[in-house]
mmCIF file of C-alpha atoms and ligand atoms in Angstrom:
data_model
loop_
_atom_site.group_PDB
_atom_site.id
_atom_site.type_symbol
_atom_site.label_atom_id
_atom_site.label_comp_id
_atom_site.label_asym_id
_atom_site.label_seq_id
_atom_site.Cartn_x
_atom_site.Cartn_y
_atom_site.Cartn_z
ATOM 1 C CA MET K 1 0.004 0.057 -0.010
ATOM 2 C CA LEU K 2 1.006 3.634 -0.632
ATOM 3 C CA THR K 3 -0.645 5.041 2.511
ATOM 4 C CA GLY K 4 0.926 8.489 3.255
ATOM 5 C CA LYS K 5 2.738 8.836 -0.043
ATOM 6 C CA SER K 6 2.191 11.948 -2.254
ATOM 7 C CA ILE K 7 2.489 11.342 -5.881
ATOM 8 C CA VAL K 8 2.028 13.849 -8.797
ATOM 9 C CA VAL K 9 1.363 12.725 -12.319
ATOM 10 C CA ILE K 10 2.311 15.346 -14.936
ATOM 11 C CA GLY K 11 0.861 14.824 -18.408
ATOM 12 C CA GLY K 12 0.357 11.390 -19.950
ATOM 13 C CA ASP K 13 -2.124 9.530 -22.053
ATOM 14 C CA ALA K 14 -5.014 7.128 -21.492
ATOM 15 C CA ARG K 15 -2.599 4.632 -19.602
ATOM 16 C CA TYR K 16 -2.150 7.252 -16.924
ATOM 17 C CA ILE K 17 -5.889 7.441 -16.176
ATOM 18 C CA GLU K 18 -5.610 3.682 -15.114
ATOM 19 C CA LEU K 19 -2.289 4.344 -13.445
ATOM 20 C CA MET K 20 -3.828 7.191 -11.214
ATOM 21 C CA HIS K 21 -6.744 5.022 -10.401
ATOM 22 C CA GLN K 22 -4.436 2.144 -9.297
ATOM 23 C CA LEU K 23 -2.383 4.619 -7.207
ATOM 24 C CA VAL K 24 -5.543 6.027 -5.497
ATOM 25 C CA MET K 25 -6.586 2.443 -4.808
ATOM 26 C CA SER K 26 -3.255 1.816 -3.071
ATOM 27 C CA ASP K 27 -4.154 4.708 -0.845
ATOM 28 C CA ALA K 28 -1.643 7.277 -2.151
ATOM 29 C CA SER K 29 -2.556 11.002 -2.341
ATOM 30 C CA VAL K 30 -2.463 11.586 -6.105
ATOM 31 C CA PHE K 31 -2.262 15.036 -7.831
ATOM 32 C CA ALA K 32 -2.572 15.519 -11.526
ATOM 33 C CA VAL K 33 -1.222 18.250 -13.676
ATOM 34 C CA GLY K 34 -2.292 18.538 -17.398
ATOM 35 C CA TYR K 35 -5.749 16.914 -17.103
ATOM 36 C CA GLU K 36 -7.975 19.985 -17.490
ATOM 37 C CA GLU K 37 -10.023 18.084 -20.180
ATOM 38 C CA TYR K 38 -10.502 14.994 -18.124
ATOM 39 C CA GLN K 39 -11.224 15.732 -14.387
ATOM 40 C CA GLU K 40 -13.463 12.865 -13.229
ATOM 41 C CA LYS K 41 -16.088 14.080 -10.769
ATOM 42 C CA GLU K 42 -16.006 11.275 -8.233
ATOM 43 C CA SER K 43 -12.253 10.745 -8.275
ATOM 44 C CA GLU K 44 -9.987 11.278 -5.360
ATOM 45 C CA VAL K 45 -7.304 12.668 -7.735
ATOM 46 C CA GLN K 46 -6.578 16.355 -6.989
ATOM 47 C CA TYR K 47 -6.306 18.336 -10.215
ATOM 48 C CA VAL K 48 -3.736 21.114 -9.822
ATOM 49 C CA THR K 49 -1.093 23.069 -11.651
ATOM 50 C CA ILE K 50 2.647 22.712 -11.075
ATOM 51 C CA GLU K 51 2.579 26.022 -8.995
ATOM 52 C CA ASP K 52 0.041 24.534 -6.514
ATOM 53 C CA LEU K 53 2.413 21.722 -5.615
ATOM 54 C CA ASN K 54 4.401 21.436 -2.404
ATOM 55 C CA GLN K 55 7.625 20.031 -3.762
ATOM 56 C CA GLU K 56 8.913 19.152 -0.260
ATOM 57 C CA ALA K 57 5.947 16.673 0.316
ATOM 58 C CA LEU K 58 6.280 14.857 -2.878
ATOM 59 C CA ASP K 59 7.422 11.263 -2.738
ATOM 60 C CA ALA K 60 7.182 10.686 -6.533
ATOM 61 C CA VAL K 61 6.792 12.643 -9.675
ATOM 62 C CA ILE K 62 5.600 10.740 -12.705
ATOM 63 C CA LEU K 63 6.334 12.130 -16.081
ATOM 64 C CA PRO K 64 4.820 10.942 -19.437
ATOM 65 C CA ILE K 65 6.136 7.770 -21.227
ATOM 66 C CA THR K 66 7.612 10.108 -23.651
ATOM 67 C CA GLY K 67 9.544 12.116 -21.053
ATOM 68 C CA LEU K 68 9.919 15.725 -21.460
ATOM 69 C CA ASP K 69 10.683 17.316 -24.928
ATOM 70 C CA GLU K 70 13.608 19.510 -25.645
ATOM 71 C CA ALA K 71 11.982 22.583 -24.072
ATOM 72 C CA GLY K 72 10.734 20.687 -21.008
ATOM 73 C CA PHE K 73 7.161 20.128 -22.102
ATOM 74 C CA ALA K 74 5.257 17.098 -20.982
ATOM 75 C CA GLU K 75 2.905 15.448 -23.651
ATOM 76 C CA ALA K 76 -0.538 15.743 -22.141
ATOM 77 C CA HIS K 77 -3.478 14.085 -23.969
ATOM 78 C CA TYR K 78 -6.070 15.602 -21.700
ATOM 79 C CA ALA K 79 -4.903 19.206 -21.781
ATOM 80 C CA GLU K 80 -5.039 21.928 -24.491
ATOM 81 C CA LYS K 81 -1.626 23.142 -23.480
ATOM 82 C CA SER K 82 1.222 20.771 -22.444
ATOM 83 C CA PRO K 83 2.414 21.636 -18.955
ATOM 84 C CA ARG K 84 6.149 22.630 -18.724
ATOM 85 C CA VAL K 85 8.425 21.190 -16.134
ATOM 86 C CA SER K 86 11.598 23.205 -15.742
ATOM 87 C CA SER K 87 14.807 21.413 -15.008
ATOM 88 C CA GLU K 88 15.215 23.786 -12.068
ATOM 89 C CA TRP K 89 11.993 22.489 -10.536
ATOM 90 C CA LEU K 90 13.061 18.851 -10.911
ATOM 91 C CA ASN K 91 16.428 19.621 -9.420
ATOM 92 C CA ASP K 92 14.831 21.400 -6.453
ATOM 93 C CA LEU K 93 12.860 18.301 -5.532
ATOM 94 C CA PRO K 94 13.975 16.642 -2.286
ATOM 95 C CA GLU K 95 16.878 14.040 -2.706
ATOM 96 C CA ASN K 96 14.489 11.065 -1.898
ATOM 97 C CA THR K 97 11.871 11.993 -4.312
ATOM 98 C CA LEU K 98 11.630 9.548 -7.205
ATOM 99 C CA ILE K 99 11.159 11.011 -10.692
ATOM 100 C CA PHE K 100 9.612 8.455 -13.040
ATOM 101 C CA THR K 101 9.772 8.826 -16.827
ATOM 102 C CA GLY K 102 9.039 6.381 -19.698
ATOM 103 C CA ILE K 103 12.144 7.201 -21.651
ATOM 104 C CA ARG K 104 15.094 9.370 -20.690
ATOM 105 C CA THR K 105 15.096 12.276 -23.207
ATOM 106 C CA GLN K 106 17.954 14.629 -23.770
ATOM 107 C CA TYR K 107 16.223 17.252 -21.579
ATOM 108 C CA LEU K 108 16.186 14.722 -18.659
ATOM 109 C CA ASN K 109 19.806 13.733 -19.240
ATOM 110 C CA ASP K 110 20.606 17.311 -18.326
ATOM 111 C CA VAL K 111 18.622 17.184 -15.029
ATOM 112 C CA THR K 112 21.116 16.604 -12.126
ATOM 113 C CA HIS K 113 18.545 15.137 -9.633
ATOM 114 C CA GLU K 114 19.807 11.593 -8.987
ATOM 115 C CA ASN K 115 16.588 9.721 -8.597
ATOM 116 C CA ILE K 116 15.387 9.498 -12.213
ATOM 117 C CA VAL K 117 13.889 6.211 -13.082
ATOM 118 C CA ALA K 118 13.507 5.429 -16.766
ATOM 119 C CA LEU K 119 10.697 2.815 -16.689
ATOM 120 C CA PHE K 120 11.241 1.538 -20.270
ATOM 121 C CA ASP K 121 14.939 0.816 -19.448
ATOM 122 C CA ARG K 122 13.689 -1.815 -17.263
ATOM 123 C CA ASP K 123 13.379 -5.352 -18.730
ATOM 124 C CA ASP K 124 10.149 -6.203 -16.761
ATOM 125 C CA ILE K 125 8.241 -3.202 -18.007
ATOM 126 C CA ALA K 126 9.449 -3.587 -21.556
ATOM 127 C CA ILE K 127 8.482 -7.303 -21.628
ATOM 128 C CA TYR K 128 5.076 -6.747 -20.056
ATOM 129 C CA ASN K 129 4.474 -3.867 -22.449
ATOM 130 C CA SER K 130 5.438 -6.020 -25.441
ATOM 131 C CA ILE K 131 2.199 -7.916 -24.981
ATOM 132 C CA PRO K 132 -0.187 -5.140 -25.903
ATOM 133 C CA THR K 133 2.333 -3.924 -28.432
ATOM 134 C CA ALA K 134 2.099 -7.192 -30.177
ATOM 135 C CA GLU K 135 -1.687 -7.260 -29.950
ATOM 136 C CA GLY K 136 -1.801 -3.695 -31.482
ATOM 137 C CA THR K 137 0.547 -4.784 -34.252
ATOM 138 C CA VAL K 138 -1.915 -7.689 -35.069
ATOM 139 C CA MET K 139 -4.718 -5.241 -35.098
ATOM 140 C CA LEU K 140 -2.962 -2.928 -37.627
ATOM 141 C CA ALA K 141 -1.980 -5.961 -39.780
ATOM 142 C CA ILE K 142 -5.616 -7.058 -39.975
ATOM 143 C CA GLN K 143 -6.862 -3.446 -40.553
ATOM 144 C CA TYR K 144 -4.421 -2.520 -43.332
ATOM 145 C CA THR K 145 -4.103 -5.774 -45.439
ATOM 146 C CA PRO K 146 -6.699 -7.551 -47.491
ATOM 147 C CA ILE K 147 -5.280 -10.956 -46.611
ATOM 148 C CA THR K 148 -5.501 -13.215 -43.515
ATOM 149 C CA ILE K 149 -2.547 -13.351 -41.167
ATOM 150 C CA HIS K 150 -2.804 -17.108 -41.491
ATOM 151 C CA ASN K 151 -0.391 -18.211 -44.102
ATOM 152 C CA ALA K 152 0.869 -14.654 -44.664
ATOM 153 C CA ASN K 153 4.636 -14.116 -44.955
ATOM 154 C CA VAL K 154 5.557 -11.911 -42.101
ATOM 155 C CA THR K 155 9.073 -10.603 -41.597
ATOM 156 C CA ILE K 156 10.013 -9.238 -38.262
ATOM 157 C CA LEU K 157 13.131 -7.035 -37.894
ATOM 158 C CA GLY K 158 14.782 -7.374 -34.408
ATOM 159 C CA PHE K 159 14.498 -10.085 -31.757
ATOM 160 C CA GLY K 160 14.435 -8.141 -28.568
ATOM 161 C CA ARG K 161 11.597 -7.789 -26.126
ATOM 162 C CA VAL K 162 8.992 -6.717 -28.727
ATOM 163 C CA GLY K 163 10.328 -8.909 -31.606
ATOM 164 C CA LYS K 164 9.968 -12.071 -29.429
ATOM 165 C CA SER K 165 6.357 -11.308 -28.506
ATOM 166 C CA LEU K 166 5.605 -10.524 -32.201
ATOM 167 C CA VAL K 167 6.929 -13.895 -33.154
ATOM 168 C CA ASN K 168 4.608 -15.601 -30.652
ATOM 169 C CA ALA K 169 1.609 -13.575 -31.765
ATOM 170 C CA PHE K 170 2.080 -13.970 -35.477
ATOM 171 C CA GLN K 171 3.105 -17.675 -35.230
ATOM 172 C CA GLY K 172 0.073 -18.271 -33.061
ATOM 173 C CA LEU K 173 -2.147 -16.936 -35.879
ATOM 174 C CA GLY K 174 -0.565 -19.222 -38.438
ATOM 175 C CA ALA K 175 1.726 -16.743 -40.287
ATOM 176 C CA ASN K 176 4.990 -17.891 -41.921
ATOM 177 C CA VAL K 177 7.324 -15.920 -39.798
ATOM 178 C CA SER K 178 10.970 -14.895 -40.619
ATOM 179 C CA VAL K 179 12.975 -12.800 -38.218
ATOM 180 C CA ALA K 180 16.168 -10.859 -38.918
ATOM 181 C CA ALA K 181 18.722 -10.287 -36.189
ATOM 182 C CA ARG K 182 22.422 -9.558 -35.996
ATOM 183 C CA LYS K 183 23.554 -11.782 -33.151
ATOM 184 C CA GLU K 184 24.321 -15.488 -33.950
ATOM 185 C CA THR K 185 22.661 -16.474 -30.559
ATOM 186 C CA ASP K 186 19.590 -14.625 -31.594
ATOM 187 C CA LEU K 187 19.569 -16.398 -34.988
ATOM 188 C CA ALA K 188 19.838 -19.798 -33.185
ATOM 189 C CA ARG K 189 16.946 -19.071 -30.946
ATOM 190 C CA ILE K 190 14.867 -17.820 -33.872
ATOM 191 C CA PHE K 191 15.543 -21.181 -35.473
ATOM 192 C CA GLU K 192 14.511 -22.889 -32.223
ATOM 193 C CA THR K 193 11.121 -21.115 -32.354
ATOM 194 C CA ARG K 194 10.549 -22.473 -35.843
ATOM 195 C CA ALA K 195 10.613 -19.079 -37.459
ATOM 196 C CA LYS K 196 13.074 -18.540 -40.246
ATOM 197 C CA PRO K 197 16.222 -16.722 -39.139
ATOM 198 C CA LEU K 198 17.540 -14.107 -41.556
ATOM 199 C CA GLN K 199 20.964 -12.335 -41.519
ATOM 200 C CA LEU K 200 20.415 -8.647 -41.449
ATOM 201 C CA GLU K 201 22.964 -8.189 -44.266
ATOM 202 C CA GLN K 202 20.904 -10.395 -46.548
ATOM 203 C CA LEU K 203 17.620 -8.574 -45.766
ATOM 204 C CA SER K 204 17.032 -6.953 -49.106
ATOM 205 C CA GLU K 205 17.330 -10.345 -50.829
ATOM 206 C CA GLU K 206 14.989 -12.085 -48.388
ATOM 207 C CA VAL K 207 12.013 -9.800 -48.563
ATOM 208 C CA ARG K 208 10.679 -10.387 -52.128
ATOM 209 C CA GLU K 209 7.863 -12.601 -50.846
ATOM 210 C CA CYS K 210 7.064 -10.652 -47.867
ATOM 211 C CA ASP K 211 3.294 -9.526 -47.077
ATOM 212 C CA ILE K 212 3.940 -7.730 -43.843
ATOM 213 C CA LEU K 213 7.259 -6.335 -42.738
ATOM 214 C CA ILE K 214 7.476 -5.250 -39.010
ATOM 215 C CA ASN K 215 10.380 -3.284 -37.801
ATOM 216 C CA THR K 216 11.413 -3.022 -34.143
ATOM 217 C CA ILE K 217 15.041 -1.967 -34.784
ATOM 218 C CA PRO K 218 15.500 1.750 -33.835
ATOM 219 C CA THR K 219 17.802 2.622 -36.645
ATOM 220 C CA ARG K 220 17.418 3.193 -40.335
ATOM 221 C CA ILE K 221 17.224 -0.460 -41.273
ATOM 222 C CA VAL K 222 14.505 -0.505 -43.966
ATOM 223 C CA THR K 223 16.569 1.212 -46.571
ATOM 224 C CA PRO K 224 15.775 2.003 -50.245
ATOM 225 C CA GLU K 225 17.526 -1.328 -51.175
ATOM 226 C CA VAL K 226 15.102 -3.281 -48.899
ATOM 227 C CA ILE K 227 12.028 -1.425 -50.081
ATOM 228 C CA HIS K 228 13.097 -1.822 -53.787
ATOM 229 C CA ASN K 229 12.676 -5.481 -53.355
ATOM 230 C CA LEU K 230 9.291 -5.494 -51.582
ATOM 231 C CA SER K 231 6.167 -6.156 -53.454
ATOM 232 C CA LYS K 232 3.920 -3.129 -53.722
ATOM 233 C CA SER K 233 1.280 -4.862 -51.792
ATOM 234 C CA CYS K 234 3.541 -5.397 -48.761
ATOM 235 C CA LEU K 235 2.618 -3.486 -45.629
ATOM 236 C CA ILE K 236 5.395 -1.999 -43.511
ATOM 237 C CA LEU K 237 4.606 -1.518 -39.834
ATOM 238 C CA ASP K 238 7.376 0.451 -38.057
ATOM 239 C CA LEU K 239 7.283 0.068 -34.307
ATOM 240 C CA ALA K 240 10.682 1.501 -33.535
ATOM 241 C CA SER K 241 10.781 4.700 -31.495
ATOM 242 C CA LYS K 242 10.595 7.924 -33.483
ATOM 243 C CA PRO K 243 11.765 8.737 -36.172
ATOM 244 C CA GLY K 244 11.381 4.934 -36.833
ATOM 245 C CA GLY K 245 13.604 2.697 -38.959
ATOM 246 C CA VAL K 246 12.044 3.058 -42.455
ATOM 247 C CA ASP K 247 13.033 5.296 -45.343
ATOM 248 C CA TYR K 248 9.513 6.764 -45.762
ATOM 249 C CA ARG K 249 10.549 8.949 -48.674
ATOM 250 C CA TYR K 250 11.521 5.946 -50.659
ATOM 251 C CA ALA K 251 8.565 3.801 -49.502
ATOM 252 C CA LYS K 252 6.257 6.593 -50.845
ATOM 253 C CA LYS K 253 8.160 6.760 -54.030
ATOM 254 C CA LYS K 254 7.836 3.102 -54.506
ATOM 255 C CA GLY K 255 4.137 3.129 -53.575
ATOM 256 C CA VAL K 256 4.516 0.721 -50.552
ATOM 257 C CA LYS K 257 2.362 1.569 -47.541
ATOM 258 C CA ALA K 258 4.505 2.168 -44.534
ATOM 259 C CA ILE K 259 3.003 3.089 -41.112
ATOM 260 C CA LEU K 260 4.944 4.463 -38.153
ATOM 261 C CA ALA K 261 3.010 2.996 -35.170
ATOM 262 C CA PRO K 262 4.142 4.464 -31.902
ATOM 263 C CA GLY K 263 2.315 4.073 -28.522
ATOM 264 C CA LEU K 264 0.352 0.938 -29.364
ATOM 265 C CA PRO K 265 -0.141 -0.236 -25.725
ATOM 266 C CA GLY K 266 -1.779 3.084 -24.946
ATOM 267 C CA MET K 267 -3.957 2.806 -28.004
ATOM 268 C CA VAL K 268 -5.118 -0.798 -27.767
ATOM 269 C CA ALA K 269 -4.919 -1.610 -24.088
ATOM 270 C CA PRO K 270 -4.535 1.521 -21.924
ATOM 271 C CA GLN K 271 -6.047 -0.244 -18.999
ATOM 272 C CA THR K 272 -3.602 -3.098 -18.923
ATOM 273 C CA ALA K 273 -0.724 -0.843 -19.789
ATOM 274 C CA GLY K 274 -1.675 1.380 -16.994
ATOM 275 C CA LYS K 275 -1.874 -1.496 -14.498
ATOM 276 C CA ILE K 276 1.622 -2.654 -15.497
ATOM 277 C CA LEU K 277 3.061 0.845 -14.931
ATOM 278 C CA ALA K 278 1.295 1.169 -11.555
ATOM 279 C CA GLN K 279 2.427 -2.271 -10.468
ATOM 280 C CA VAL K 280 6.121 -1.538 -11.132
ATOM 281 C CA ILE K 281 5.983 2.103 -9.876
ATOM 282 C CA GLN K 282 4.443 0.911 -6.576
ATOM 283 C CA THR K 283 7.123 -1.744 -6.139
ATOM 284 C CA ILE K 284 9.910 0.729 -6.803
ATOM 285 C CA ILE K 285 8.446 3.310 -4.399
ATOM 286 C CA LEU K 286 8.062 0.725 -1.697
HETATM 287 P P1 NAP H 301 15.078 -4.256 -27.465
HETATM 288 O O1 NAP H 301 14.704 -5.337 -26.540
HETATM 289 O O2 NAP H 301 16.335 -3.424 -27.203
HETATM 290 O O3 NAP H 301 15.268 -4.916 -29.027
HETATM 291 C C1 NAP H 301 15.789 -4.073 -30.135
HETATM 292 C C2 NAP H 301 16.286 -5.005 -31.175
HETATM 293 O O4 NAP H 301 16.844 -4.188 -32.156
HETATM 294 C C3 NAP H 301 17.251 -6.078 -30.771
HETATM 295 O O5 NAP H 301 16.992 -7.211 -31.538
HETATM 296 C C4 NAP H 301 18.567 -5.338 -31.185
HETATM 297 O O6 NAP H 301 19.656 -6.182 -31.434
HETATM 298 C C5 NAP H 301 18.063 -4.709 -32.402
HETATM 299 N N1 NAP H 301 18.980 -3.591 -32.739
HETATM 300 C C6 NAP H 301 19.224 -2.384 -32.113
HETATM 301 N N2 NAP H 301 19.998 -1.612 -32.757
HETATM 302 C C7 NAP H 301 20.362 -2.228 -33.872
HETATM 303 C C8 NAP H 301 21.288 -1.993 -34.857
HETATM 304 N N3 NAP H 301 21.966 -0.802 -34.893
HETATM 305 N N4 NAP H 301 21.474 -2.877 -35.906
HETATM 306 C C9 NAP H 301 20.784 -4.006 -35.862
HETATM 307 N N5 NAP H 301 19.945 -4.382 -34.848
HETATM 308 C C10 NAP H 301 19.759 -3.604 -33.895
HETATM 309 O O7 NAP H 301 13.921 -3.267 -27.750
HETATM 310 P P2 NAP H 301 12.385 -3.523 -27.583
HETATM 311 O O8 NAP H 301 11.818 -3.324 -26.157
HETATM 312 O O9 NAP H 301 12.086 -4.779 -28.396
HETATM 313 O O10 NAP H 301 11.797 -2.263 -28.514
HETATM 314 C C11 NAP H 301 12.126 -2.077 -29.811
HETATM 315 C C12 NAP H 301 11.689 -0.667 -30.331
HETATM 316 O O11 NAP H 301 10.235 -0.683 -30.318
HETATM 317 C C13 NAP H 301 12.181 0.459 -29.438
HETATM 318 O O12 NAP H 301 12.555 1.490 -30.337
HETATM 319 C C14 NAP H 301 10.960 0.788 -28.562
HETATM 320 O O13 NAP H 301 11.089 2.047 -28.156
HETATM 321 C C15 NAP H 301 9.880 0.581 -29.524
HETATM 322 N N6 NAP H 301 8.652 0.182 -28.974
HETATM 323 C C16 NAP H 301 7.501 0.658 -29.520
HETATM 324 C C17 NAP H 301 6.236 0.372 -29.181
HETATM 325 C C18 NAP H 301 5.093 0.816 -29.924
HETATM 326 O O14 NAP H 301 3.997 0.878 -29.472
HETATM 327 N N7 NAP H 301 5.257 1.162 -31.184
HETATM 328 C C19 NAP H 301 6.174 -0.365 -27.928
HETATM 329 C C20 NAP H 301 7.204 -0.847 -27.191
HETATM 330 C C21 NAP H 301 8.489 -0.479 -27.787
HETATM 331 P P3 NAP H 301 20.813 -6.445 -30.496
HETATM 332 O O15 NAP H 301 20.187 -7.276 -29.354
HETATM 333 O O16 NAP H 301 21.770 -7.269 -31.247
HETATM 334 O O17 NAP H 301 21.279 -5.102 -29.964
#
């Protein structure tokens, strides 16, 4: 339980509604900044501005999954204007206050407070989160192709936390799955899962029959050479963090549909994703 703990949530998306609900249920005092367009009537959450907060009393500050942008603004889906969190304000927080963020942006790298926890650097969060990510990817694949996933040729780039969940999801639906990775150990494990291992260097030669190409590698990996060999009917789903890993200019030129699909858990399963965050944040606070 979080009895006696004061927590402020600054900005966020639909996942944070469930997160705040869970924190209230754990008996924390919860403040929310950047929720002017939400404000549940019966909720115990106190809707405030940053200026209203008593910094000394805060046990935790929860920033959006996307962190803070280069000017210190917090993405806020329920406010017309994103709240700004200055680095001075963060640095002035008590030493023991925990600052949670999804990812550590450049702006946060320059904050000197020592208790910053980047949730998505943690394997447990990233693995739990890969489940709704894979489900969201299946949703997009169904939505944007005229074929069944069953028997479709699906190529997944990357065999990390998300890549592995994608293999399970698409194999479970009967797709012919290939996976490209750079480590020999990953290629061996891909073989063990009964997917077809692909060397990244041979990617452009291996995609000619591909129906759905899913990228999880956060670097420009889907190059013009790769896209050139794709059939026009192939769908590219780019899951890698912004700016993604696809040469969108060339995809457009070739007439191949390519979709950058960030934030799938928040889109398809905000409640589950919020619960995951709440569970891990509560464990860390305690
Ligand atoms: P991860 O566990 O770190 O896996 C990344 C994969 O990419 C690994 O196979 C890694 O190979 C490979 N890789 C990284 N850099 C590479 C390079 N320069 N060349 C070749 N391979 C490279 O990450 P993850 O948790 O699976 O997440 C993957 C991406 O999806 C991230 O950008 C993450 O932010 C994003 N994501 C998006 C959503 C969404 O909703 N769209 C949801 C969750 C995550 P090695 O192991 O050999 O380094």
